[in-house]
PDB file of C-alpha atoms and ligand atoms in Angstrom:
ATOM      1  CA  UNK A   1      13.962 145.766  49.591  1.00  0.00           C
ATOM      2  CA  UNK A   2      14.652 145.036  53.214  1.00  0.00           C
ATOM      3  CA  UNK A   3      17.529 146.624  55.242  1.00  0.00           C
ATOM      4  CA  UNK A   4      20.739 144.944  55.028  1.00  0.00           C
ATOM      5  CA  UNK A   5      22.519 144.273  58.626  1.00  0.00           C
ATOM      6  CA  UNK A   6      26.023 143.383  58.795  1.00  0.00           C
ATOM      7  CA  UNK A   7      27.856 141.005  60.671  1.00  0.00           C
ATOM      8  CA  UNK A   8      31.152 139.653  61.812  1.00  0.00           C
ATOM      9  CA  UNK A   9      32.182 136.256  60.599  1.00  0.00           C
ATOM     10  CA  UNK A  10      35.331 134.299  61.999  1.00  0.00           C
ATOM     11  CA  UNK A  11      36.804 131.576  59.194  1.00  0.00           C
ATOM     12  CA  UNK A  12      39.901 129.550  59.014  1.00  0.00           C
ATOM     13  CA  UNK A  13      41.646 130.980  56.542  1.00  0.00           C
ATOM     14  CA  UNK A  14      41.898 127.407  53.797  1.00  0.00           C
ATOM     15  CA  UNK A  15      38.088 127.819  54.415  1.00  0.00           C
ATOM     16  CA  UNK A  16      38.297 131.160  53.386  1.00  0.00           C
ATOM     17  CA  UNK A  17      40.458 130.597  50.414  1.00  0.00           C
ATOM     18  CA  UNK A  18      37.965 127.451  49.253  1.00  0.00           C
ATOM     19  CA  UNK A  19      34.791 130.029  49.478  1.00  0.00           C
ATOM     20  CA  UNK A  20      36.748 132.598  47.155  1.00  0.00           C
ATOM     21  CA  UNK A  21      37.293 130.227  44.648  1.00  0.00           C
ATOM     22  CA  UNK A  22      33.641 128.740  44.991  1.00  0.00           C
ATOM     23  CA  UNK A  23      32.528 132.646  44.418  1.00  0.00           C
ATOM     24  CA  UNK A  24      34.625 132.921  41.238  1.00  0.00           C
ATOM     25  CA  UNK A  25      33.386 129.406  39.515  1.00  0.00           C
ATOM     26  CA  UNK A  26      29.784 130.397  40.624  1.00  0.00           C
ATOM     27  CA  UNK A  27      29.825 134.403  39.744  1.00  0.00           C
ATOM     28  CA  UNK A  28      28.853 135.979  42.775  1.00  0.00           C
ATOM     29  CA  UNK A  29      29.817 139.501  42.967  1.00  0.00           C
ATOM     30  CA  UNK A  30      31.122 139.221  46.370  1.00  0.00           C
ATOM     31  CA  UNK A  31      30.902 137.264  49.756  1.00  0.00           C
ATOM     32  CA  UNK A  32      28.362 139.038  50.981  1.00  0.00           C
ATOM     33  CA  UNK A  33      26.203 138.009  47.855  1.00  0.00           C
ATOM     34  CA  UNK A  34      27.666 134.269  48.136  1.00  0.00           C
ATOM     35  CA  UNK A  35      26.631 134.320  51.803  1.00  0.00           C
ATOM     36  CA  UNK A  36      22.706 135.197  51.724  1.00  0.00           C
ATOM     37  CA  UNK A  37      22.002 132.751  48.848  1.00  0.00           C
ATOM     38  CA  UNK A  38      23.806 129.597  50.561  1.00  0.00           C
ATOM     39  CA  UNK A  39      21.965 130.808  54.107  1.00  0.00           C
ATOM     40  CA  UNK A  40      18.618 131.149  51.884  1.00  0.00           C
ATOM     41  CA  UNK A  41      19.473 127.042  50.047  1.00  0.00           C
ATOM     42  CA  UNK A  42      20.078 125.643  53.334  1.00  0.00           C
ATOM     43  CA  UNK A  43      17.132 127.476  54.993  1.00  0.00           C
ATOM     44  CA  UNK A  44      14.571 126.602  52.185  1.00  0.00           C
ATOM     45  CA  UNK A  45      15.723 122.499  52.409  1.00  0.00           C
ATOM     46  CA  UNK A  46      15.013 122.875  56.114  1.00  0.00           C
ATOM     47  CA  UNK A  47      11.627 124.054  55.637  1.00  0.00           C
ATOM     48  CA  UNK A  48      11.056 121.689  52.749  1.00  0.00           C
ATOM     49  CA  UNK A  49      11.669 118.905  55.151  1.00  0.00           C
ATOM     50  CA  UNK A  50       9.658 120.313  58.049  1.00  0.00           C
ATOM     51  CA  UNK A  51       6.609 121.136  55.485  1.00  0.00           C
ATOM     52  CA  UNK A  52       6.289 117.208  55.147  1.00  0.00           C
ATOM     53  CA  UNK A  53       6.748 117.270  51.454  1.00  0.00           C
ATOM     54  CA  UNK A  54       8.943 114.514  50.601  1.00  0.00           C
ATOM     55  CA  UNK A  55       9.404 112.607  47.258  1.00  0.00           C
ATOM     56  CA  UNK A  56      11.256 110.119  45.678  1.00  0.00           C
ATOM     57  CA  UNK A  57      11.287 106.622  44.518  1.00  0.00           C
ATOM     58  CA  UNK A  58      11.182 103.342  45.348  1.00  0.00           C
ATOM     59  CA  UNK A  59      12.985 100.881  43.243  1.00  0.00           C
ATOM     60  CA  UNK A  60      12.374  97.108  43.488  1.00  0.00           C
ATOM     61  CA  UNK A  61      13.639  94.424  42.439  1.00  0.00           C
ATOM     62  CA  UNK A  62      11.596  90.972  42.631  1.00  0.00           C
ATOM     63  CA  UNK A  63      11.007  87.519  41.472  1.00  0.00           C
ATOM     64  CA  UNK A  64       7.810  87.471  39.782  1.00  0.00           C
ATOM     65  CA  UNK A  65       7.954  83.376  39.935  1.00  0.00           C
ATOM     66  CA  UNK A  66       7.370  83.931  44.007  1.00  0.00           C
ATOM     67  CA  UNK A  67       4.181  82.411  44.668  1.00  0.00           C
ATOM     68  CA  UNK A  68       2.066  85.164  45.313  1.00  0.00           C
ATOM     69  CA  UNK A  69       4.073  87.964  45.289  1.00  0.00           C
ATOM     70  CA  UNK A  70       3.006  89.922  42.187  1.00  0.00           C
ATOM     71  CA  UNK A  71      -0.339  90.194  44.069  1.00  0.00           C
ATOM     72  CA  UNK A  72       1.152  91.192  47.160  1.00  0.00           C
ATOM     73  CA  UNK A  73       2.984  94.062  46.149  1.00  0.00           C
ATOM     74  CA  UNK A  74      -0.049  95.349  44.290  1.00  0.00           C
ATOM     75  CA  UNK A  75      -2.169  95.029  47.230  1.00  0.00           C
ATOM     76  CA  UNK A  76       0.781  96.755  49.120  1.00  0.00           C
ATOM     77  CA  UNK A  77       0.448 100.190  46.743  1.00  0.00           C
ATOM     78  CA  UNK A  78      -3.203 100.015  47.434  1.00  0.00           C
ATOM     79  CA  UNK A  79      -2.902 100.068  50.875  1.00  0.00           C
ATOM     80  CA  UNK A  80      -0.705 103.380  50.611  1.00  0.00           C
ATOM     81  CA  UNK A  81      -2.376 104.236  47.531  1.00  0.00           C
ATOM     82  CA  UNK A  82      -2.488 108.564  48.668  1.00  0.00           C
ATOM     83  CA  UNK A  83       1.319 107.851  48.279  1.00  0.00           C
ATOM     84  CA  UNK A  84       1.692 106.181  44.972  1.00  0.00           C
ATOM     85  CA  UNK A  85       1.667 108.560  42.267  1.00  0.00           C
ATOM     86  CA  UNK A  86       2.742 105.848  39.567  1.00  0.00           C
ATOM     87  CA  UNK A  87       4.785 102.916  39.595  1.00  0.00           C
ATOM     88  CA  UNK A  88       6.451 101.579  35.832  1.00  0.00           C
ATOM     89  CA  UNK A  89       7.487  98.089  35.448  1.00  0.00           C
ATOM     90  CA  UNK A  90      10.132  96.705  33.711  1.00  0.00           C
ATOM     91  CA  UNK A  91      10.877  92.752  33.082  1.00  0.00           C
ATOM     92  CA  UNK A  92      14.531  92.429  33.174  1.00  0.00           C
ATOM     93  CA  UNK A  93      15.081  89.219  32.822  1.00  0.00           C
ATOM     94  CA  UNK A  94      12.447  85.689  32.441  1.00  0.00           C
ATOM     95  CA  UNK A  95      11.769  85.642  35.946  1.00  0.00           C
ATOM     96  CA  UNK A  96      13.275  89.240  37.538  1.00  0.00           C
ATOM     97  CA  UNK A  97      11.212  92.500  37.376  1.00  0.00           C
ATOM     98  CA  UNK A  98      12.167  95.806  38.176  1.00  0.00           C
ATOM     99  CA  UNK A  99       9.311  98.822  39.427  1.00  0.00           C
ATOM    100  CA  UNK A 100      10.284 101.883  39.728  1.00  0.00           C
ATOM    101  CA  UNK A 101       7.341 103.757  42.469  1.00  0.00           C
ATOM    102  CA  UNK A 102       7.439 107.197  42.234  1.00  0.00           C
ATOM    103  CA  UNK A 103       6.129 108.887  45.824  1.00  0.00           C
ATOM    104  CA  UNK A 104       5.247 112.167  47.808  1.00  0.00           C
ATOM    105  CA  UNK A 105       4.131 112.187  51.073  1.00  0.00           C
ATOM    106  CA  UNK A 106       5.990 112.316  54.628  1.00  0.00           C
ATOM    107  CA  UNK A 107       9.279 110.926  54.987  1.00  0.00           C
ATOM    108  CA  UNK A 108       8.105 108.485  57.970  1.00  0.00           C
ATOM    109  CA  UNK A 109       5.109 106.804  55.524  1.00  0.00           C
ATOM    110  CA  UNK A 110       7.430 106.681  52.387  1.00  0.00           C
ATOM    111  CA  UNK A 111      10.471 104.431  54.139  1.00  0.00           C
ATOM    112  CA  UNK A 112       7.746 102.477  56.470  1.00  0.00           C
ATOM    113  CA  UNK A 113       6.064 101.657  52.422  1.00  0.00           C
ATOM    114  CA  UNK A 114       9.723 100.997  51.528  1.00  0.00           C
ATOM    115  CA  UNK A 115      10.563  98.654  54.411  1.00  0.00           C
ATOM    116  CA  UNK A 116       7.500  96.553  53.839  1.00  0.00           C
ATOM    117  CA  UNK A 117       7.734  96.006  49.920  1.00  0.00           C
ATOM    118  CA  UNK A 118      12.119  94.968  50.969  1.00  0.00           C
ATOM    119  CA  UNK A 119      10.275  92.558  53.669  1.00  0.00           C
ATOM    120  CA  UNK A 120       8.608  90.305  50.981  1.00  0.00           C
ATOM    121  CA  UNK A 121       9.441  87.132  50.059  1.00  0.00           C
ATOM    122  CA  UNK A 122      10.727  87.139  46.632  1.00  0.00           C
ATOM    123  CA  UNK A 123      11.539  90.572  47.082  1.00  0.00           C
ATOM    124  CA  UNK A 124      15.695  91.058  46.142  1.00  0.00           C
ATOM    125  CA  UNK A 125      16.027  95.044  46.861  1.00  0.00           C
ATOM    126  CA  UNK A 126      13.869  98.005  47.737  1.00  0.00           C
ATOM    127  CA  UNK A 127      16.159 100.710  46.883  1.00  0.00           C
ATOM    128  CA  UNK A 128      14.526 104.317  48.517  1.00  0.00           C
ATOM    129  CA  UNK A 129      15.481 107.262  47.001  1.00  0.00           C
ATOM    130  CA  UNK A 130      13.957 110.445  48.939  1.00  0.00           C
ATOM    131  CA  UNK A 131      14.416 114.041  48.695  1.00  0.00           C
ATOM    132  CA  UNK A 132      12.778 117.061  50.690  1.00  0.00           C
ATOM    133  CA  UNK A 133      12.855 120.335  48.511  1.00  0.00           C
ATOM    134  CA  UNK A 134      11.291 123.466  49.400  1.00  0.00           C
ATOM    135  CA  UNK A 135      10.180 124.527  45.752  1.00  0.00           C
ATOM    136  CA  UNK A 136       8.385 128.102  45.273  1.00  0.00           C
ATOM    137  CA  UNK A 137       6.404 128.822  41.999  1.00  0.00           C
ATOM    138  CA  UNK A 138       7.222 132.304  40.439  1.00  0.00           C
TER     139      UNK A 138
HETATM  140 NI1  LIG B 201       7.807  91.727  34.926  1.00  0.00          NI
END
């Protein structure tokens, strides 16, 4: 195991008192234990996000009645088809349908895909949902 350093750390002390209780309700042994795995969480989303690896959904909600639209949309996926992994469809009501497109890719491609399904005619929402997680395999 690698050499532990120590360091001085200045903290109001209400933010003090609010860490101690987090370290009870979470069972860390101590601060110092506390400390390295919140530095490690916040350091692995950071690289999670610079890695690229983003995922999420896309939920729409549309008017299958607009003339053309079903079509469009389709073609849409297509276009950013190394995105789509799957899309489900519900019909909510006689003319409303929801999808549900689940996505991975880079942040900047998944809300640009996003923006242009919301920019449809017919289209009523185009809810994004994105997360960037660094996830390691054991
Ligand atoms: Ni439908």
């Amino acid at each position: 195991m690698e050499r532990l350093q120590r360091f001085g750390v200045s903290i109001e002390k209400t933010l003090l008192e609010s860490f101690d209780g987090f370290i009870l309700a979470h069972g860390f042994h101590n601060r110092s234990e506390a400390i390295r795995d919140l530095i490690r969480e916040k350091l692995s989303k950071e690289k999670g996000f610079k890695s690229g690896q983003t995922m999420g959904t896309v939920t729409t909600i549309y008017n299958h009645h607009s003339r053309g639209l079903s079509e469009r949309l389709t073609a849409l996926q297509h276009d950013y088809q190394k995105l789509v992994l799957f899309t489900s469809h519900v019909h909510i009501t006689h003319e409303y349908c929801m999808e549900v497109i689940v996505v991975r890719g880079e942040e900047k491609t998944l809300r640009e895909l996003s923006a242009r399904i919301g920019g449809q005619r017919g289209v009523l929402m185009a809810l994004p949902s994105f997360f960037s997680i660094a996830l390691q395999d054991a």
